[in-house]
Amino acid sequence: RISGERREAIAHRLMGPCRHSLDVIQCLKTVKEQRDDDKSFSTFRDRLHHLQ
């Protein structure tokens, strides 16, 4: 911090460790991951080509 510079304080929410069920974690997939999972590929090479 530069001396003389005043900034507004930032409030932080403190939380202890928490556990989530596997169902909740799996729901956090991105849209791209969900689109990619919907496609099925006959070979690993096809899948690899699609991902590049």
PDB file of C-alpha atoms in Angstrom:
ATOM      1  CA  ARG A   1       0.000   0.000   0.000  1.00  0.00           C
ATOM      2  CA  ILE A   2       1.262   3.438  -0.886  1.00  0.00           C
ATOM      3  CA  SER A   3       1.404   5.734   2.137  1.00  0.00           C
ATOM      4  CA  GLY A   4      -1.358   8.288   2.157  1.00  0.00           C
ATOM      5  CA  GLU A   5      -3.560   6.214  -0.150  1.00  0.00           C
ATOM      6  CA  ARG A   6      -6.869   5.300   1.447  1.00  0.00           C
ATOM      7  CA  ARG A   7      -9.019   2.503   0.166  1.00  0.00           C
ATOM      8  CA  GLU A   8     -12.280   1.059   1.307  1.00  0.00           C
ATOM      9  CA  ALA A   9     -12.056  -2.099   3.409  1.00  0.00           C
ATOM     10  CA  ILE A  10     -13.014  -5.394   1.806  1.00  0.00           C
ATOM     11  CA  ALA A  11     -15.244  -7.689   3.835  1.00  0.00           C
ATOM     12  CA  HIS A  12     -14.424 -11.398   3.648  1.00  0.00           C
ATOM     13  CA  ARG A  13     -16.726 -14.218   4.574  1.00  0.00           C
ATOM     14  CA  LEU A  14     -14.863 -16.746   6.677  1.00  0.00           C
ATOM     15  CA  MET A  15     -15.938 -20.348   6.391  1.00  0.00           C
ATOM     16  CA  GLY A  16     -14.459 -23.466   7.822  1.00  0.00           C
ATOM     17  CA  PRO A  17     -13.907 -26.611   5.808  1.00  0.00           C
ATOM     18  CA  CYS A  18     -17.047 -27.971   4.209  1.00  0.00           C
ATOM     19  CA  ARG A  19     -17.847 -31.185   2.387  1.00  0.00           C
ATOM     20  CA  HIS A  20     -20.010 -31.560  -0.676  1.00  0.00           C
ATOM     21  CA  SER A  21     -21.643 -34.673  -2.010  1.00  0.00           C
ATOM     22  CA  LEU A  22     -20.300 -36.193  -5.214  1.00  0.00           C
ATOM     23  CA  ASP A  23     -23.580 -35.314  -6.963  1.00  0.00           C
ATOM     24  CA  VAL A  24     -23.089 -31.620  -6.225  1.00  0.00           C
ATOM     25  CA  ILE A  25     -19.465 -31.678  -7.411  1.00  0.00           C
ATOM     26  CA  GLN A  26     -20.374 -33.426 -10.658  1.00  0.00           C
ATOM     27  CA  CYS A  27     -23.031 -30.776 -11.360  1.00  0.00           C
ATOM     28  CA  LEU A  28     -20.259 -28.162 -11.532  1.00  0.00           C
ATOM     29  CA  LYS A  29     -19.102 -29.235 -15.000  1.00  0.00           C
ATOM     30  CA  THR A  30     -18.750 -26.418 -17.499  1.00  0.00           C
ATOM     31  CA  VAL A  31     -21.019 -26.135 -20.513  1.00  0.00           C
ATOM     32  CA  LYS A  32     -18.157 -27.167 -22.818  1.00  0.00           C
ATOM     33  CA  GLU A  33     -17.514 -30.303 -20.772  1.00  0.00           C
ATOM     34  CA  GLN A  34     -21.201 -31.177 -20.915  1.00  0.00           C
ATOM     35  CA  ARG A  35     -21.277 -30.714 -24.703  1.00  0.00           C
ATOM     36  CA  ASP A  36     -18.183 -32.874 -25.118  1.00  0.00           C
ATOM     37  CA  ASP A  37     -19.657 -35.604 -22.928  1.00  0.00           C
ATOM     38  CA  ASP A  38     -22.797 -35.750 -25.061  1.00  0.00           C
ATOM     39  CA  LYS A  39     -20.820 -36.787 -28.139  1.00  0.00           C
ATOM     40  CA  SER A  40     -19.667 -40.357 -28.394  1.00  0.00           C
ATOM     41  CA  PHE A  41     -16.593 -41.299 -30.380  1.00  0.00           C
ATOM     42  CA  SER A  42     -15.837 -44.665 -31.893  1.00  0.00           C
ATOM     43  CA  THR A  43     -12.087 -44.360 -31.346  1.00  0.00           C
ATOM     44  CA  PHE A  44      -9.688 -42.567 -29.077  1.00  0.00           C
ATOM     45  CA  ARG A  45      -8.139 -40.938 -32.153  1.00  0.00           C
ATOM     46  CA  ASP A  46     -11.516 -39.405 -33.099  1.00  0.00           C
ATOM     47  CA  ARG A  47     -11.930 -38.045 -29.574  1.00  0.00           C
ATOM     48  CA  LEU A  48      -8.404 -36.654 -29.572  1.00  0.00           C
ATOM     49  CA  HIS A  49      -8.945 -34.969 -32.940  1.00  0.00           C
ATOM     50  CA  HIS A  50     -12.166 -33.398 -31.638  1.00  0.00           C
ATOM     51  CA  LEU A  51     -10.385 -32.014 -28.566  1.00  0.00           C
ATOM     52  CA  GLN A  52      -7.602 -30.363 -30.575  1.00  0.00           C
TER      53      GLN A  52
END
